[in-house]
XYZ file of N, CA and C in Angstrom:
786
model
N 31.472 108.223 61.127
C 31.946 108.844 62.199
C 33.348 107.868 62.466
N 34.407 108.451 62.495
C 35.723 107.515 62.933
C 35.662 107.531 64.339
N 36.109 106.085 64.493
C 36.158 105.681 66.025
C 37.662 105.398 66.216
N 38.066 105.914 67.304
C 39.232 105.683 67.634
C 39.392 104.387 68.784
N 40.387 103.559 68.570
C 40.740 102.531 69.303
C 41.913 102.478 70.181
N 41.641 102.437 71.351
C 42.912 102.596 72.539
C 43.629 101.260 72.263
N 44.998 101.464 72.438
C 45.762 100.118 72.211
C 45.748 99.469 73.606
N 45.637 98.184 73.559
C 45.581 97.622 74.801
C 46.622 97.240 75.296
N 46.929 97.557 76.735
C 47.941 97.434 77.480
C 47.945 96.260 78.354
N 48.918 95.560 78.286
C 48.939 94.219 79.019
C 49.505 94.469 80.227
N 48.677 94.233 81.368
C 49.074 94.488 82.683
C 50.014 93.506 83.260
N 51.196 93.804 83.977
C 52.279 92.845 84.635
C 51.505 92.336 85.599
N 52.150 90.933 85.732
C 51.749 90.216 87.154
C 52.758 90.353 88.219
N 52.452 89.915 89.270
C 53.088 90.122 90.378
C 54.536 89.303 90.169
N 54.270 88.167 89.383
C 55.606 87.527 89.433
C 56.901 88.215 88.381
N 56.167 89.141 87.477
C 57.227 89.842 86.557
C 57.684 91.070 87.545
N 56.965 91.613 88.187
C 57.559 92.704 89.289
C 58.405 92.168 90.169
N 58.280 90.979 90.701
C 59.001 90.559 91.750
C 60.441 90.242 90.915
N 60.587 89.618 89.626
C 61.731 89.201 89.038
C 62.519 90.299 88.966
N 61.983 91.476 88.220
C 62.525 92.628 88.030
C 63.252 93.151 89.255
N 62.423 93.296 90.192
C 62.995 93.552 91.783
C 64.148 92.736 92.260
N 64.032 91.409 92.048
C 65.149 90.477 92.221
C 66.315 90.774 91.649
N 66.117 91.126 90.148
C 67.383 91.301 89.418
C 67.943 92.584 89.808
N 67.466 93.707 90.013
C 67.913 94.905 90.458
C 68.656 94.554 91.985
N 67.984 93.853 92.767
C 68.667 93.561 94.159
C 69.723 92.906 93.957
N 69.811 91.933 93.152
C 70.891 91.036 93.001
C 72.141 91.887 92.398
N 71.991 92.625 91.464
C 72.795 93.544 90.487
C 73.704 94.450 91.642
N 72.692 94.984 92.676
C 73.222 96.051 93.567
C 74.086 95.052 94.648
N 73.507 93.850 95.191
C 74.405 93.080 96.046
C 75.524 92.726 95.596
N 75.515 92.112 94.223
C 76.731 91.739 93.716
C 77.864 92.733 93.479
N 77.334 93.835 93.116
C 78.144 95.309 92.922
C 78.944 95.566 94.344
N 78.087 95.393 95.267
C 78.580 95.795 96.815
C 79.507 94.851 97.263
N 79.204 93.569 96.929
C 80.177 92.445 97.322
C 81.450 92.443 96.365
N 81.426 92.815 95.165
C 82.567 93.042 94.434
C 83.698 94.256 94.928
N 82.856 95.335 95.282
C 83.601 96.279 95.887
C 84.223 96.150 97.026
N 83.578 95.369 97.914
C 84.315 94.957 99.391
C 85.285 94.012 99.043
N 85.146 93.014 97.993
C 86.211 92.188 97.714
C 87.588 93.012 97.233
N 87.426 94.085 96.312
C 88.248 94.547 95.784
C 89.010 95.348 96.721
N 88.214 95.933 97.939
C 88.958 96.758 98.958
C 89.881 95.740 99.998
N 89.202 94.622 99.971
C 89.877 93.633 100.931
C 91.382 93.233 100.333
N 91.351 93.229 99.004
C 92.429 92.841 98.230
C 93.399 94.037 98.270
N 93.021 95.347 98.224
C 93.850 96.410 98.362
C 94.216 96.563 99.638
N 93.453 96.221 100.631
C 93.938 96.375 102.303
C 95.109 95.339 102.291
N 94.894 94.071 102.024
C 95.795 93.060 102.012
C 97.210 93.384 101.503
N 97.093 94.004 100.145
C 98.335 94.386 99.578
C 99.160 95.563 100.222
N 98.048 96.588 100.765
C 98.815 97.652 101.251
C 99.420 97.025 102.831
N 98.789 96.410 103.458
C 99.245 95.928 104.592
C 100.636 95.122 104.312
N 100.800 94.435 103.482
C 102.015 93.692 103.000
C 103.010 94.620 102.841
N 102.773 95.602 102.093
C 103.724 96.796 101.632
C 104.136 97.402 102.844
N 103.252 97.539 103.738
C 103.427 98.457 105.177
C 104.397 97.383 106.016
N 103.999 96.240 105.930
C 105.011 95.111 106.819
C 106.272 94.968 106.247
N 106.528 95.203 104.926
C 107.739 95.036 104.130
C 108.599 96.252 104.791
N 108.082 97.584 104.715
C 108.891 98.632 105.312
C 108.874 98.518 106.859
N 108.052 98.085 107.550
C 108.350 97.736 108.844
C 109.738 96.851 109.201
N 109.531 95.682 108.413
C 110.699 94.798 108.698
C 112.057 95.368 108.317
N 112.019 96.288 107.361
C 113.237 97.096 106.982
C 113.696 97.950 108.124
N 112.583 98.728 108.760
C 112.855 99.488 109.736
C 113.256 98.828 110.950
N 112.742 97.803 111.458
C 113.086 96.916 112.672
C 114.478 96.228 112.377
N 115.048 96.002 111.226
C 116.439 95.560 111.041
C 117.245 96.720 111.317
N 116.991 98.022 110.822
C 117.793 99.012 111.006
C 117.641 99.242 112.554
N 116.791 99.106 113.344
C 116.730 99.576 114.638
C 117.534 98.601 115.361
N 117.467 97.442 115.045
C 118.309 96.274 115.586
C 119.602 96.493 115.447
N 120.120 96.998 114.477
C 121.660 97.373 114.093
C 122.065 98.526 115.220
N 121.114 99.522 115.328
C 121.320 100.657 116.273
C 121.207 100.392 117.602
N 120.618 99.376 117.985
C 120.417 98.738 119.269
C 121.857 98.136 119.463
N 122.290 97.418 118.627
C 123.745 96.636 118.899
C 124.835 97.728 119.156
N 124.620 98.888 118.359
C 125.800 99.782 118.663
C 125.448 100.675 119.821
N 124.355 100.813 120.079
C 124.030 101.500 121.612
C 124.423 100.652 122.738
N 124.122 99.348 122.640
C 124.728 98.405 123.498
C 126.415 98.678 123.820
N 126.990 98.631 122.751
C 128.463 98.885 122.819
C 128.794 100.245 123.378
N 128.233 101.381 122.750
C 128.497 102.705 123.374
C 128.062 102.783 125.016
N 126.914 102.444 125.198
C 126.524 102.631 126.699
C 127.433 101.938 127.732
N 127.698 100.641 127.240
C 128.566 99.994 128.246
C 130.094 100.642 128.489
N 130.434 101.352 127.494
C 131.660 102.149 127.363
C 131.657 103.476 128.488
N 130.314 104.011 128.087
C 129.922 105.160 129.083
C 129.978 104.781 130.550
N 129.152 103.641 130.688
C 128.915 103.174 132.006
C 130.433 102.679 132.737
N 131.149 101.986 131.872
C 132.528 101.742 132.527
C 133.238 102.913 132.924
N 133.296 103.965 132.008
C 134.186 105.199 131.906
C 133.537 105.886 133.422
N 132.380 105.826 133.577
C 131.559 106.799 134.820
C 132.294 105.928 135.950
N 132.095 104.685 135.982
C 132.535 104.118 137.213
C 133.973 104.027 137.485
N 134.754 103.978 136.450
C 136.104 104.205 136.601
C 136.740 105.511 137.056
N 136.117 106.518 136.448
C 136.278 107.934 136.992
C 135.885 108.203 138.405
N 134.881 107.669 138.792
C 134.384 107.973 140.176
C 135.303 107.210 141.149
N 135.693 106.049 140.843
C 136.564 105.405 141.583
C 137.995 105.686 141.626
N 138.462 106.256 140.659
C 139.761 106.822 140.548
C 139.875 108.166 141.419
N 138.648 109.127 141.223
C 138.863 110.074 142.343
C 138.751 109.917 143.693
N 137.708 108.853 144.069
C 137.565 108.735 145.477
C 138.654 107.991 146.093
N 139.488 107.203 145.490
C 140.590 106.252 146.051
C 142.002 106.969 146.052
N 142.157 108.161 145.399
C 143.434 108.579 145.072
C 143.381 110.183 145.332
N 144.640 110.734 145.421
C 144.853 112.171 145.592
C 145.007 112.590 144.162
N 144.098 113.621 143.831
C 143.900 113.929 142.560
C 145.299 114.482 141.921
N 146.186 115.028 142.598
C 147.434 115.554 141.985
C 148.335 114.354 141.892
N 148.163 113.198 142.303
C 148.914 111.894 142.017
C 148.499 111.068 140.934
N 147.197 111.434 140.322
C 146.879 110.700 139.227
C 147.242 111.250 137.922
N 147.811 110.356 136.972
C 148.154 110.968 135.760
C 146.718 111.582 135.154
N 146.570 112.775 134.927
C 145.511 113.535 134.472
C 145.136 113.030 133.190
N 145.888 112.420 132.495
C 145.259 111.908 131.097
C 144.317 110.949 131.296
N 144.375 110.150 132.307
C 143.169 109.073 132.761
C 141.883 109.731 133.158
N 142.085 110.849 133.591
C 140.784 111.785 134.008
C 140.172 112.291 132.770
N 141.084 112.876 132.040
C 140.437 113.459 130.719
C 139.628 112.404 129.945
N 140.368 111.192 129.906
C 139.976 110.173 129.227
C 138.750 109.403 129.680
N 138.443 109.293 130.890
C 137.455 108.804 131.548
C 136.210 109.756 131.338
N 136.445 110.926 131.634
C 135.446 112.036 131.509
C 134.861 112.315 130.142
N 135.968 112.125 129.215
C 135.393 112.006 127.749
C 134.342 111.164 127.484
N 134.529 109.835 127.927
C 133.620 108.798 127.677
C 132.401 109.023 128.584
N 132.587 109.107 129.917
C 131.348 109.328 130.911
C 130.524 110.628 130.571
N 131.059 111.543 130.059
C 130.360 112.829 129.786
C 129.457 112.826 128.589
N 129.547 111.674 127.840
C 129.137 111.833 126.554
C 127.593 111.732 126.442
N 126.835 112.321 125.855
C 125.308 112.367 125.613
C 124.978 111.539 124.503
N 124.319 110.403 124.683
C 123.988 109.338 123.661
C 122.316 109.454 123.645
N 121.746 109.368 122.381
C 120.271 109.111 122.168
C 120.236 107.965 121.136
N 119.266 107.052 121.309
C 118.995 106.137 120.268
C 118.317 106.569 119.293
N 118.630 106.333 117.964
C 117.997 106.744 116.736
C 117.474 105.584 116.201
N 115.930 105.615 116.287
C 114.989 104.714 115.702
C 114.371 105.096 114.250
N 113.767 104.147 113.551
C 113.132 104.486 112.481
C 111.628 104.354 112.858
N 110.797 105.357 112.883
C 109.497 105.081 113.354
C 108.571 105.890 112.411
N 108.960 106.155 111.218
C 108.154 106.759 110.111
C 106.913 106.046 109.763
N 107.291 104.743 109.398
C 106.402 103.798 108.884
C 105.242 103.677 109.855
N 105.679 103.379 111.245
C 104.699 103.032 112.187
C 103.519 104.177 112.567
N 104.391 105.396 112.479
C 103.403 106.493 112.743
C 102.450 106.784 111.453
N 102.919 106.475 110.267
C 101.977 106.490 109.299
C 100.916 105.553 109.190
N 101.294 104.232 109.755
C 100.156 103.314 109.928
C 99.317 103.762 111.144
N 99.563 104.331 112.217
C 98.804 104.768 113.038
C 97.968 105.929 112.689
N 98.610 106.958 112.082
C 97.684 108.002 111.524
C 96.652 107.682 110.607
N 96.917 106.759 109.633
C 96.124 106.207 108.752
C 95.188 105.443 109.194
N 95.233 104.823 110.354
C 94.209 103.703 110.824
C 94.593 102.347 110.207
N 95.649 102.294 109.723
C 95.857 100.903 108.628
C 96.674 99.875 109.748
N 96.946 100.201 111.007
C 97.628 99.275 111.820
C 96.776 98.150 111.913
N 95.316 98.173 111.935
C 94.482 97.244 112.139
C 94.481 96.187 111.240
N 94.873 96.400 109.985
C 94.912 95.737 108.832
C 96.337 94.737 108.870
N 97.410 95.143 109.648
C 98.558 94.595 109.733
C 98.657 93.242 110.430
N 98.402 92.271 109.670
C 98.665 90.740 110.078
C 97.455 90.560 111.375
N 97.939 89.564 112.033
C 96.986 89.061 113.223
C 97.081 89.839 114.366
N 96.448 89.599 115.397
C 96.427 90.541 116.624
C 97.822 90.217 117.216
N 98.411 89.027 117.465
C 99.842 88.737 117.832
C 100.646 89.784 117.235
N 100.583 89.902 116.031
C 101.617 90.772 115.369
C 101.683 92.282 115.819
N 100.247 92.698 115.876
C 100.041 94.150 116.131
C 100.417 94.180 117.719
N 100.178 93.476 118.481
C 100.365 93.554 119.867
C 102.024 93.635 120.048
N 102.866 92.816 119.341
C 104.279 92.880 119.477
C 104.681 94.223 118.934
N 104.077 94.709 117.949
C 104.351 96.089 117.392
C 104.180 97.314 118.489
N 103.103 97.271 118.881
C 102.609 98.109 119.946
C 103.306 98.145 121.417
N 103.747 96.898 121.602
C 104.900 96.839 122.902
C 106.146 97.472 122.555
N 106.549 97.031 121.330
C 107.922 97.780 121.026
C 107.761 99.370 121.015
N 106.760 99.790 120.486
C 106.417 101.319 120.203
C 106.505 101.808 121.716
N 105.699 101.267 122.518
C 105.546 101.705 124.069
C 106.811 101.855 124.704
N 107.860 100.821 124.474
C 109.198 100.868 125.049
C 110.014 102.010 124.536
N 109.877 102.234 123.216
C 110.737 103.275 122.523
C 110.215 104.653 123.091
N 109.072 104.819 123.563
C 108.584 105.977 124.179
C 109.197 106.168 125.672
N 109.503 105.083 126.458
C 110.054 104.838 127.712
C 111.513 105.421 127.444
N 111.948 104.850 126.365
C 113.585 105.110 126.119
C 113.566 106.667 125.909
N 112.671 107.220 125.262
C 112.779 108.775 124.907
C 112.530 109.429 126.265
N 111.800 109.171 127.193
C 111.435 109.670 128.288
C 112.808 109.685 129.311
N 113.529 108.260 129.331
C 114.664 108.334 129.947
C 115.813 109.214 129.612
N 115.976 109.211 128.182
C 116.895 109.956 127.485
C 116.689 111.620 127.740
N 115.547 112.066 127.826
C 115.309 113.408 128.257
C 115.932 113.742 129.775
N 115.499 112.951 130.497
C 116.066 113.103 131.885
C 117.578 112.923 132.049
N 118.420 112.155 131.118
C 119.784 112.066 131.149
C 120.174 113.260 130.438
N 119.619 113.998 129.434
C 120.179 115.123 128.921
C 120.172 116.301 129.848
N 119.306 116.383 130.619
C 119.225 117.321 131.670
C 120.326 117.252 132.769
N 120.633 116.155 133.172
C 121.739 115.717 134.123
C 123.059 116.083 133.358
N 123.333 115.781 131.939
C 124.388 115.811 131.166
C 124.824 117.309 131.176
N 123.833 118.209 130.985
C 123.897 119.413 130.576
C 124.669 120.302 131.898
N 123.960 119.834 132.881
C 124.533 120.380 134.365
C 125.924 119.792 134.482
N 126.290 118.706 133.988
C 127.662 118.127 134.213
C 128.515 118.723 133.425
N 128.122 119.247 132.213
C 129.051 119.774 131.295
C 129.478 121.291 132.087
N 128.553 121.740 132.528
C 128.806 123.123 133.370
C 129.980 122.922 134.266
N 129.971 121.904 135.042
C 130.753 121.419 136.064
C 132.216 121.188 135.297
N 132.077 120.389 134.307
C 133.428 119.907 133.584
C 134.030 121.160 133.198
N 133.638 122.124 132.650
C 134.290 123.110 132.199
C 135.058 124.154 133.334
N 134.722 123.593 134.628
C 135.312 124.279 135.799
C 136.727 123.561 136.185
N 136.699 122.266 135.551
C 137.695 121.390 135.995
C 138.750 120.965 134.762
N 138.134 120.751 133.421
C 139.029 120.402 132.496
C 139.342 121.370 131.483
N 140.341 121.458 130.797
C 140.840 122.015 129.557
C 140.347 121.438 128.391
N 139.135 122.057 128.001
C 138.614 121.380 126.567
C 139.489 121.035 125.600
N 140.562 121.746 125.265
C 141.429 121.436 124.192
C 142.081 120.185 124.116
N 142.072 119.369 125.498
C 142.741 117.939 125.407
C 141.633 116.924 125.183
N 140.438 117.316 125.049
C 139.182 116.372 124.723
C 139.445 116.442 123.164
N 139.790 117.330 122.564
C 139.795 117.528 121.283
C 141.009 116.531 120.853
N 142.151 116.615 121.498
C 143.253 115.660 121.245
C 142.731 114.053 121.524
N 141.915 113.659 122.498
C 141.466 112.345 122.364
C 140.702 111.871 121.416
N 139.986 112.875 120.607
C 139.115 112.691 119.458
C 139.921 112.353 118.346
N 141.113 112.876 118.556
C 142.150 112.605 117.198
C 142.832 111.072 117.418
N 142.742 110.589 118.464
C 143.504 109.195 118.765
C 142.297 108.078 118.381
N 142.625 107.478 117.387
C 141.652 106.353 116.799
C 141.506 105.381 118.087
N 142.388 104.825 118.698
C 142.073 103.948 119.803
C 141.148 104.362 120.839
N 141.043 105.820 120.911
C 140.036 106.366 121.901
C 138.675 106.431 121.304
N 138.593 106.470 120.089
C 137.436 106.910 119.319
C 136.182 106.261 119.886
N 134.918 106.958 119.547
C 133.622 106.613 119.768
C 133.013 105.861 118.836
N 133.626 105.645 117.505
C 133.187 104.665 116.465
C 133.495 103.507 116.759
N 132.576 102.478 117.162
C 132.765 101.180 117.317
C 133.125 100.433 116.356
N 133.139 101.044 114.942
C 133.847 100.185 113.834
C 135.161 100.539 113.416
N 135.621 101.549 114.298
C 137.000 101.896 113.794
C 137.902 100.837 114.099
N 138.908 100.736 113.161
C 139.886 99.720 113.402
C 141.364 100.498 113.965
N 141.854 99.871 114.907
C 143.103 100.484 115.462
C 144.271 99.694 115.465
N 145.522 100.208 115.148
C 146.757 99.693 115.162
C 147.499 99.708 116.364
N 148.617 99.191 116.373
C 149.668 99.264 117.542
C 150.065 100.565 117.808
N 150.156 101.369 116.664
C 150.490 102.669 116.620
C 149.469 103.553 117.514
N 148.180 103.140 117.112
C 147.132 103.899 117.914
C 146.934 103.548 119.293
N 147.113 102.423 119.581
C 146.982 102.027 121.000
C 148.576 102.694 121.664
N 149.429 102.774 121.060
C 150.450 103.534 121.731
C 150.153 105.112 121.975
N 149.618 105.498 121.126
C 149.134 106.965 121.404
C 148.199 107.180 122.545
N 147.415 106.221 122.609
C 146.370 106.189 123.667
C 147.077 105.889 125.150
N 147.955 105.208 124.975
C 148.610 104.612 126.479
C 149.578 105.930 126.702
N 150.207 106.741 125.846
C 150.925 107.814 126.079
C 149.794 108.996 126.683
N 148.732 109.054 126.161
C 147.807 110.262 126.387
C 147.265 109.777 128.220
N 147.211 108.572 128.382
C 146.626 108.122 129.821
C 147.806 108.319 130.819
N 148.937 108.324 130.236
C 149.993 108.418 131.457
C 150.647 109.764 131.356
N 150.069 110.730 130.828
C 150.657 112.227 130.540
C 149.708 112.929 131.734
N 150.559 113.887 132.349
C 149.779 114.806 133.174
C 149.541 116.169 132.493
N 148.332 116.223 131.888
C 147.815 117.601 131.217
C 146.981 118.573 132.314
N 147.233 119.653 132.175
C 146.751 120.865 133.116
C 145.459 120.424 133.542
N 144.880 120.717 134.749
C 143.659 120.793 135.237
C 143.479 122.092 135.858
N 142.249 122.496 135.625
C 141.838 123.873 136.144
C 141.789 124.072 137.539
N 141.295 122.822 138.228
C 141.209 123.095 139.815
C 141.594 121.822 140.553
N 141.862 121.778 141.695
C 142.159 120.867 142.483
C 141.386 120.539 143.857
N 140.240 121.510 143.614
C 139.327 121.698 144.863
C 138.698 120.041 144.963
N 138.649 119.736 146.258
C 138.119 118.486 146.378
C 136.709 118.199 146.562
N 136.012 119.455 146.876
C 134.472 119.484 146.762
C 133.996 119.188 145.190
N 134.690 120.003 144.566
C 134.256 120.040 142.955
C 134.692 118.558 142.383
N 135.729 118.060 142.775
C 136.032 116.817 142.315
C 135.112 115.682 142.789
N 134.745 115.724 144.312
C 133.659 114.783 144.627
C 132.331 115.120 144.069
N 131.876 116.142 143.776
C 130.863 116.163 143.069
C 130.761 115.860 141.605
N 132.055 115.845 140.811
C 132.191 115.315 139.563
C 132.167 113.669 139.792
N 132.663 113.242 140.688
C 132.701 111.650 140.921
C 131.170 111.305 141.247
N 130.525 112.145 141.870
C 129.080 111.780 142.151
C 128.269 111.771 140.728
N 128.398 112.805 140.036
C 127.780 112.827 138.780
C 128.176 111.705 137.789
N 129.562 111.384 137.630
C 129.864 110.079 136.971
C 129.133 108.968 137.550
N 129.035 108.615 138.860
C 128.190 107.435 139.271
C 126.836 107.658 138.945
N 126.098 108.853 138.910
C 124.675 109.070 138.617
C 124.656 108.613 137.071
N 125.447 109.228 136.244
C 125.424 108.986 134.878
C 125.555 107.520 134.668
N 126.384 106.733 135.320
C 126.456 105.384 135.040
C 125.150 104.658 135.426
N 124.579 104.913 136.620
C 123.228 104.537 136.918
C 122.163 104.861 135.917
N 122.016 106.023 135.417
C 120.965 106.410 134.525
C 121.112 105.725 133.153
N 122.214 105.509 132.850
C 122.490 104.622 131.683
C 122.470 103.385 131.745
N 122.861 102.589 132.781
C 122.349 101.243 133.063
C 120.746 101.104 133.090
N 120.013 101.980 133.737
C 118.584 102.016 133.494
C 118.213 102.121 131.879
N 118.890 102.954 131.293
C 118.462 102.942 129.733
C 119.028 101.939 128.923
N 119.890 101.163 129.337
C 120.457 100.084 128.681
C 119.442 98.889 128.798
N 118.878 98.886 130.016
C 117.910 97.574 130.460
C 116.562 97.809 129.284
N 116.332 99.471 129.140
C 115.167 99.504 128.251
C 115.560 99.330 126.760
N 116.746 99.528 126.438
C 117.320 99.385 125.140
C 117.262 97.705 124.850
N 117.820 97.077 125.665
C 117.609 95.549 125.526
C 116.344 95.030 125.420
N 115.452 95.663 126.304
C 114.013 95.191 126.127
C 113.510 95.466 124.823
N 113.714 96.646 124.210
C 113.363 97.207 123.067
C 113.809 96.180 121.905
N 115.268 95.877 122.058
C 115.761 94.989 121.074
C 115.097 93.652 121.009
N 114.787 92.997 122.200
C 114.109 91.731 122.485
C 112.551 91.893 121.657
N 111.906 92.997 121.951
C 110.661 93.199 121.323
C 110.626 93.251 119.696
N 111.762 94.162 119.201
C 111.895 94.258 117.967
C 112.157 92.871 117.234
N 112.926 92.175 117.922
C 113.145 90.501 117.251
C 111.918 90.053 117.161
N 111.142 90.013 118.216
C 109.914 89.196 118.374
C 108.846 89.824 117.242
N 108.687 91.048 117.048
C 108.148 91.664 116.019
C 108.392 91.338 114.542
N 109.687 91.386 114.473
C 110.257 90.922 113.219
C 109.980 89.738 112.902
N 109.985 88.809 113.689
C 109.870 87.389 113.368
C 108.397 87.233 113.114
N 107.397 87.754 113.895
C 106.062 87.708 113.634
C 105.346 88.128 112.212
N 106.143 89.289 111.850
C 105.888 89.755 110.540
C 106.341 88.753 109.296
N 107.617 88.446 109.477
C 108.080 87.438 108.566
C 107.127 86.263 108.324
N 106.961 85.674 109.548
C 105.956 84.387 109.410
C 104.610 84.758 109.019
N 103.992 85.842 109.311
C 102.747 86.370 108.811
C 102.761 86.437 107.356
N 103.871 87.337 106.813
C 103.763 87.524 105.294
C 104.810 86.809 104.658
N 105.485 85.771 105.186
C 106.450 84.858 104.537
C 107.425 85.504 103.687
N 108.154 86.451 104.666
C 109.292 87.295 103.977
C 110.563 86.505 104.717
N 111.616 86.587 103.668
C 112.741 85.632 104.059
C 113.548 86.581 104.990
């Protein structure tokens, strides 16, 4: 009779099971750590890329703030001059070219154009928390908050300017505003270069009596009040712009220091 022998199976001891468990645990843990390290490296690189984009945006914004400072001061000066001229003189005795010129500047609607695409992308993706240290992030958020204030102020000014334009059309012949636009010395482009001939054209315009649509004192007094209101609102806006400029400079320096940008 044939006898079958069962193979002898050696049972593993506790130590072998523990070593197998330990090896699996270490493999999973090391894989987890490696993945975290990889994510941290990617986050740092992405943060640096975003920081570089932000630095470029801030530089562009600073150039815009400088131009805005120039323009707003011109608008404010024109509003003050127009109001004073109306209040201190008989309208019929004023060379109306001056009135056209001051209204041309005082009535201008100006909005600051900033580059916020990178900042919005950082906020929407939740990546802002990776951007440098807490100090840098705070500077950026403070700057963004001031930009929101500027936008609110500009919305209010736009409403006032729209009402003012309705009044202007009752007083001035718009064709003469077009004449001013063609005089380089009166131009709104802060970078325009003017010659003596350009200055001569402007002086000639300022001393010429162009037709006005009305001499009604009440309408002119309302125009004077609106010019003063415009100057006051733009002074408030200018203070906010100067604050934003300061914050942009601080955020720019913080990012340069954090990421060693030149």
